């Protein structure tokens, strides 16, 4: 038995994660936790301001209390280890090139909207420019995956035929 989550930990609060951990008795796999890294090639002078505003927005309340945002994966690892779990992590960045224009444009739309909501004045203009340049752009969005195994839980359980 395994519990999984994808693109979730950065949207929830530390209290929500702590509540999950109090109930967690089986391995837990969480994929795609945003870690606050956003890189665009070619660069734009507004990239850093938009990324910082996006990160602030990630820390807002998404219905689970103040979200951990880009600090979620690292904080969750600490909470899991303190609860006796063995934790393995691996980077899982999104790498989008000019062959993924539609996905890049959708990503830019979401980033620009969130950054504008967080107060970045140039976010809308940045988004329009990035959407237009998507056919010539590469981007990397940092994510981390984690696997937590409870203490005393076997790493591999053989499955015997019945």
PDB file of C-alpha atoms in Angstrom:
ATOM      1  CA  UNK A   1       0.000   0.000   0.000  1.00  0.00           C
ATOM      2  CA  UNK A   2       1.254   3.438  -0.948  1.00  0.00           C
ATOM      3  CA  UNK A   3      -0.142   6.955  -0.745  1.00  0.00           C
ATOM      4  CA  UNK A   4       0.752   9.265  -3.613  1.00  0.00           C
ATOM      5  CA  UNK A   5       0.382  12.960  -4.353  1.00  0.00           C
ATOM      6  CA  UNK A   6       1.405  15.063  -7.308  1.00  0.00           C
ATOM      7  CA  UNK A   7       1.909  18.841  -7.400  1.00  0.00           C
ATOM      8  CA  UNK A   8       0.336  19.137  -3.945  1.00  0.00           C
ATOM      9  CA  UNK A   9       2.835  19.724  -1.134  1.00  0.00           C
ATOM     10  CA  UNK A  10       3.729  23.279  -2.184  1.00  0.00           C
ATOM     11  CA  UNK A  11       0.022  24.228  -2.064  1.00  0.00           C
ATOM     12  CA  UNK A  12      -0.727  23.071   1.491  1.00  0.00           C
ATOM     13  CA  UNK A  13       0.213  24.350   4.939  1.00  0.00           C
ATOM     14  CA  UNK A  14       2.657  22.873   7.400  1.00  0.00           C
ATOM     15  CA  UNK A  15      -0.296  22.126   9.698  1.00  0.00           C
ATOM     16  CA  UNK A  16      -1.967  20.146   6.888  1.00  0.00           C
ATOM     17  CA  UNK A  17       1.216  18.144   6.282  1.00  0.00           C
ATOM     18  CA  UNK A  18       1.633  17.521  10.026  1.00  0.00           C
ATOM     19  CA  UNK A  19      -1.945  16.227  10.189  1.00  0.00           C
ATOM     20  CA  UNK A  20      -1.243  13.885   7.254  1.00  0.00           C
ATOM     21  CA  UNK A  21       1.915  12.597   8.956  1.00  0.00           C
ATOM     22  CA  UNK A  22       0.057  11.797  12.177  1.00  0.00           C
ATOM     23  CA  UNK A  23      -2.074   9.363  10.145  1.00  0.00           C
ATOM     24  CA  UNK A  24       0.554   8.083   7.723  1.00  0.00           C
ATOM     25  CA  UNK A  25       1.554   4.450   8.323  1.00  0.00           C
ATOM     26  CA  UNK A  26       2.497   3.409   4.786  1.00  0.00           C
ATOM     27  CA  UNK A  27       5.052   4.650   2.253  1.00  0.00           C
ATOM     28  CA  UNK A  28       4.349   8.084   0.795  1.00  0.00           C
ATOM     29  CA  UNK A  29       5.396   9.269  -2.666  1.00  0.00           C
ATOM     30  CA  UNK A  30       4.991  12.948  -3.532  1.00  0.00           C
ATOM     31  CA  UNK A  31       5.917  14.061  -7.034  1.00  0.00           C
ATOM     32  CA  UNK A  32       6.398  17.513  -8.506  1.00  0.00           C
ATOM     33  CA  UNK A  33       6.771  19.789  -5.496  1.00  0.00           C
ATOM     34  CA  UNK A  34       7.799  23.219  -6.808  1.00  0.00           C
ATOM     35  CA  UNK A  35      11.112  24.337  -5.267  1.00  0.00           C
ATOM     36  CA  UNK A  36      11.332  27.973  -6.341  1.00  0.00           C
ATOM     37  CA  UNK A  37      13.574  27.609  -9.370  1.00  0.00           C
ATOM     38  CA  UNK A  38      12.476  29.088 -12.684  1.00  0.00           C
ATOM     39  CA  UNK A  39      14.908  29.610 -15.563  1.00  0.00           C
ATOM     40  CA  UNK A  40      14.116  30.963 -19.032  1.00  0.00           C
ATOM     41  CA  UNK A  41      16.354  30.972 -22.105  1.00  0.00           C
ATOM     42  CA  UNK A  42      16.617  33.509 -23.575  1.00  0.00           C
ATOM     43  CA  UNK A  43      16.380  35.539 -20.404  1.00  0.00           C
ATOM     44  CA  UNK A  44      14.229  38.611 -19.834  1.00  0.00           C
ATOM     45  CA  UNK A  45      15.152  41.347 -17.340  1.00  0.00           C
ATOM     46  CA  UNK A  46      11.745  40.844 -15.674  1.00  0.00           C
ATOM     47  CA  UNK A  47      12.212  37.094 -15.049  1.00  0.00           C
ATOM     48  CA  UNK A  48      13.536  37.449 -11.483  1.00  0.00           C
ATOM     49  CA  UNK A  49      10.802  39.874 -10.386  1.00  0.00           C
ATOM     50  CA  UNK A  50       8.056  37.682 -11.853  1.00  0.00           C
ATOM     51  CA  UNK A  51       9.546  34.523 -10.314  1.00  0.00           C
ATOM     52  CA  UNK A  52       9.807  36.175  -6.875  1.00  0.00           C
ATOM     53  CA  UNK A  53       6.180  37.326  -7.091  1.00  0.00           C
ATOM     54  CA  UNK A  54       5.103  33.839  -8.210  1.00  0.00           C
ATOM     55  CA  UNK A  55       6.921  32.361  -5.203  1.00  0.00           C
ATOM     56  CA  UNK A  56       5.111  34.803  -2.878  1.00  0.00           C
ATOM     57  CA  UNK A  57       1.813  33.783  -4.444  1.00  0.00           C
ATOM     58  CA  UNK A  58       2.665  30.106  -3.879  1.00  0.00           C
ATOM     59  CA  UNK A  59       2.842  30.871  -0.151  1.00  0.00           C
ATOM     60  CA  UNK A  60      -0.742  32.136  -0.045  1.00  0.00           C
ATOM     61  CA  UNK A  61      -3.693  30.226   1.365  1.00  0.00           C
ATOM     62  CA  UNK A  62      -5.028  27.752  -1.206  1.00  0.00           C
ATOM     63  CA  UNK A  63      -7.737  26.474   1.142  1.00  0.00           C
ATOM     64  CA  UNK A  64      -5.431  24.517   3.477  1.00  0.00           C
ATOM     65  CA  UNK A  65      -3.928  27.433   5.441  1.00  0.00           C
ATOM     66  CA  UNK A  66      -0.839  29.425   4.425  1.00  0.00           C
ATOM     67  CA  UNK A  67       0.933  27.256   1.845  1.00  0.00           C
ATOM     68  CA  UNK A  68       4.563  26.287   2.263  1.00  0.00           C
ATOM     69  CA  UNK A  69       5.181  27.177  -1.384  1.00  0.00           C
ATOM     70  CA  UNK A  70       8.753  26.632  -2.608  1.00  0.00           C
ATOM     71  CA  UNK A  71       9.892  25.549   0.890  1.00  0.00           C
ATOM     72  CA  UNK A  72       7.395  22.659   1.018  1.00  0.00           C
ATOM     73  CA  UNK A  73       9.555  19.775  -0.173  1.00  0.00           C
ATOM     74  CA  UNK A  74      12.458  20.601   2.130  1.00  0.00           C
ATOM     75  CA  UNK A  75      10.139  21.204   5.090  1.00  0.00           C
ATOM     76  CA  UNK A  76       8.216  17.998   4.405  1.00  0.00           C
ATOM     77  CA  UNK A  77      11.459  16.003   4.317  1.00  0.00           C
ATOM     78  CA  UNK A  78      12.331  17.378   7.753  1.00  0.00           C
ATOM     79  CA  UNK A  79       8.908  16.548   9.183  1.00  0.00           C
ATOM     80  CA  UNK A  80       8.970  13.038   7.700  1.00  0.00           C
ATOM     81  CA  UNK A  81      12.450  12.304   9.041  1.00  0.00           C
ATOM     82  CA  UNK A  82      11.464  13.633  12.478  1.00  0.00           C
ATOM     83  CA  UNK A  83       8.495  11.242  12.383  1.00  0.00           C
ATOM     84  CA  UNK A  84      10.839   8.282  11.773  1.00  0.00           C
ATOM     85  CA  UNK A  85      10.525   7.941   8.004  1.00  0.00           C
ATOM     86  CA  UNK A  86      13.450   7.200   5.727  1.00  0.00           C
ATOM     87  CA  UNK A  87      13.245   9.761   2.937  1.00  0.00           C
ATOM     88  CA  UNK A  88      14.750   9.683  -0.544  1.00  0.00           C
ATOM     89  CA  UNK A  89      14.506  12.701  -2.824  1.00  0.00           C
ATOM     90  CA  UNK A  90      15.276  13.365  -6.465  1.00  0.00           C
ATOM     91  CA  UNK A  91      14.998  16.467  -8.616  1.00  0.00           C
ATOM     92  CA  UNK A  92      12.271  16.265 -11.257  1.00  0.00           C
ATOM     93  CA  UNK A  93      12.447  19.555 -13.157  1.00  0.00           C
ATOM     94  CA  UNK A  94      10.117  20.413 -15.973  1.00  0.00           C
ATOM     95  CA  UNK A  95      12.194  21.122 -19.069  1.00  0.00           C
ATOM     96  CA  UNK A  96      10.082  22.663 -21.778  1.00  0.00           C
ATOM     97  CA  UNK A  97      11.460  23.574 -25.176  1.00  0.00           C
ATOM     98  CA  UNK A  98      10.156  25.134 -28.327  1.00  0.00           C
ATOM     99  CA  UNK A  99       8.631  21.762 -29.225  1.00  0.00           C
ATOM    100  CA  UNK A 100       6.158  22.220 -26.347  1.00  0.00           C
ATOM    101  CA  UNK A 101       4.803  25.656 -27.214  1.00  0.00           C
ATOM    102  CA  UNK A 102       1.228  25.028 -26.043  1.00  0.00           C
ATOM    103  CA  UNK A 103       2.376  23.739 -22.655  1.00  0.00           C
ATOM    104  CA  UNK A 104       4.871  26.583 -22.286  1.00  0.00           C
ATOM    105  CA  UNK A 105       2.185  29.153 -23.071  1.00  0.00           C
ATOM    106  CA  UNK A 106      -0.204  27.616 -20.529  1.00  0.00           C
ATOM    107  CA  UNK A 107       2.565  27.633 -17.910  1.00  0.00           C
ATOM    108  CA  UNK A 108       3.410  31.271 -18.671  1.00  0.00           C
ATOM    109  CA  UNK A 109      -0.258  32.245 -18.374  1.00  0.00           C
ATOM    110  CA  UNK A 110      -0.464  30.698 -14.909  1.00  0.00           C
ATOM    111  CA  UNK A 111       2.839  32.184 -13.733  1.00  0.00           C
ATOM    112  CA  UNK A 112       1.967  35.652 -15.051  1.00  0.00           C
ATOM    113  CA  UNK A 113      -1.493  35.606 -13.477  1.00  0.00           C
ATOM    114  CA  UNK A 114      -0.159  34.488 -10.089  1.00  0.00           C
ATOM    115  CA  UNK A 115       2.711  36.996 -10.201  1.00  0.00           C
ATOM    116  CA  UNK A 116       0.315  39.837 -11.071  1.00  0.00           C
ATOM    117  CA  UNK A 117      -1.948  38.821  -8.169  1.00  0.00           C
ATOM    118  CA  UNK A 118       1.139  38.965  -5.919  1.00  0.00           C
ATOM    119  CA  UNK A 119       1.910  42.533  -7.051  1.00  0.00           C
ATOM    120  CA  UNK A 120       4.387  42.217  -9.926  1.00  0.00           C
ATOM    121  CA  UNK A 121       3.442  45.212 -12.073  1.00  0.00           C
ATOM    122  CA  UNK A 122       5.115  43.912 -15.235  1.00  0.00           C
ATOM    123  CA  UNK A 123       3.791  40.346 -14.946  1.00  0.00           C
ATOM    124  CA  UNK A 124       1.053  40.725 -17.566  1.00  0.00           C
ATOM    125  CA  UNK A 125       3.457  42.295 -20.091  1.00  0.00           C
ATOM    126  CA  UNK A 126       6.075  39.661 -19.214  1.00  0.00           C
ATOM    127  CA  UNK A 127       3.501  36.928 -19.857  1.00  0.00           C
ATOM    128  CA  UNK A 128       2.494  38.361 -23.226  1.00  0.00           C
ATOM    129  CA  UNK A 129       6.146  38.548 -24.283  1.00  0.00           C
ATOM    130  CA  UNK A 130       6.934  35.025 -23.033  1.00  0.00           C
ATOM    131  CA  UNK A 131       3.870  33.567 -24.784  1.00  0.00           C
ATOM    132  CA  UNK A 132       4.919  35.221 -28.044  1.00  0.00           C
ATOM    133  CA  UNK A 133       8.513  33.965 -27.708  1.00  0.00           C
ATOM    134  CA  UNK A 134       7.563  30.402 -26.712  1.00  0.00           C
ATOM    135  CA  UNK A 135       8.544  29.096 -30.154  1.00  0.00           C
ATOM    136  CA  UNK A 136      12.130  30.213 -29.391  1.00  0.00           C
ATOM    137  CA  UNK A 137      12.258  29.592 -25.638  1.00  0.00           C
ATOM    138  CA  UNK A 138      13.409  26.895 -23.247  1.00  0.00           C
ATOM    139  CA  UNK A 139      12.429  26.899 -19.609  1.00  0.00           C
ATOM    140  CA  UNK A 140      13.247  24.823 -16.570  1.00  0.00           C
ATOM    141  CA  UNK A 141      10.912  24.784 -13.569  1.00  0.00           C
ATOM    142  CA  UNK A 142      12.427  23.118 -10.513  1.00  0.00           C
ATOM    143  CA  UNK A 143      10.529  20.357  -8.747  1.00  0.00           C
ATOM    144  CA  UNK A 144      11.462  17.685  -6.238  1.00  0.00           C
ATOM    145  CA  UNK A 145      10.015  14.201  -5.803  1.00  0.00           C
ATOM    146  CA  UNK A 146      10.182  12.412  -2.469  1.00  0.00           C
ATOM    147  CA  UNK A 147       9.633   8.885  -1.281  1.00  0.00           C
ATOM    148  CA  UNK A 148       9.153   8.314   2.445  1.00  0.00           C
ATOM    149  CA  UNK A 149       9.262   4.838   3.985  1.00  0.00           C
ATOM    150  CA  UNK A 150       8.029   4.487   7.577  1.00  0.00           C
ATOM    151  CA  UNK A 151      10.539   3.185  10.126  1.00  0.00           C
ATOM    152  CA  UNK A 152      10.454  -0.582  10.430  1.00  0.00           C
ATOM    153  CA  UNK A 153       8.661  -0.936   7.091  1.00  0.00           C
ATOM    154  CA  UNK A 154      10.400  -3.315   4.694  1.00  0.00           C
ATOM    155  CA  UNK A 155      11.818  -1.601   1.613  1.00  0.00           C
ATOM    156  CA  UNK A 156      10.583  -4.393  -0.635  1.00  0.00           C
ATOM    157  CA  UNK A 157       7.754  -6.783  -0.020  1.00  0.00           C
ATOM    158  CA  UNK A 158       7.873  -9.953  -2.099  1.00  0.00           C
ATOM    159  CA  UNK A 159       4.605 -10.770  -3.790  1.00  0.00           C
ATOM    160  CA  UNK A 160       3.967 -14.492  -3.629  1.00  0.00           C
ATOM    161  CA  UNK A 161       1.573 -16.028  -6.094  1.00  0.00           C
ATOM    162  CA  UNK A 162      -1.649 -17.219  -4.510  1.00  0.00           C
TER     163      UNK A 162
END
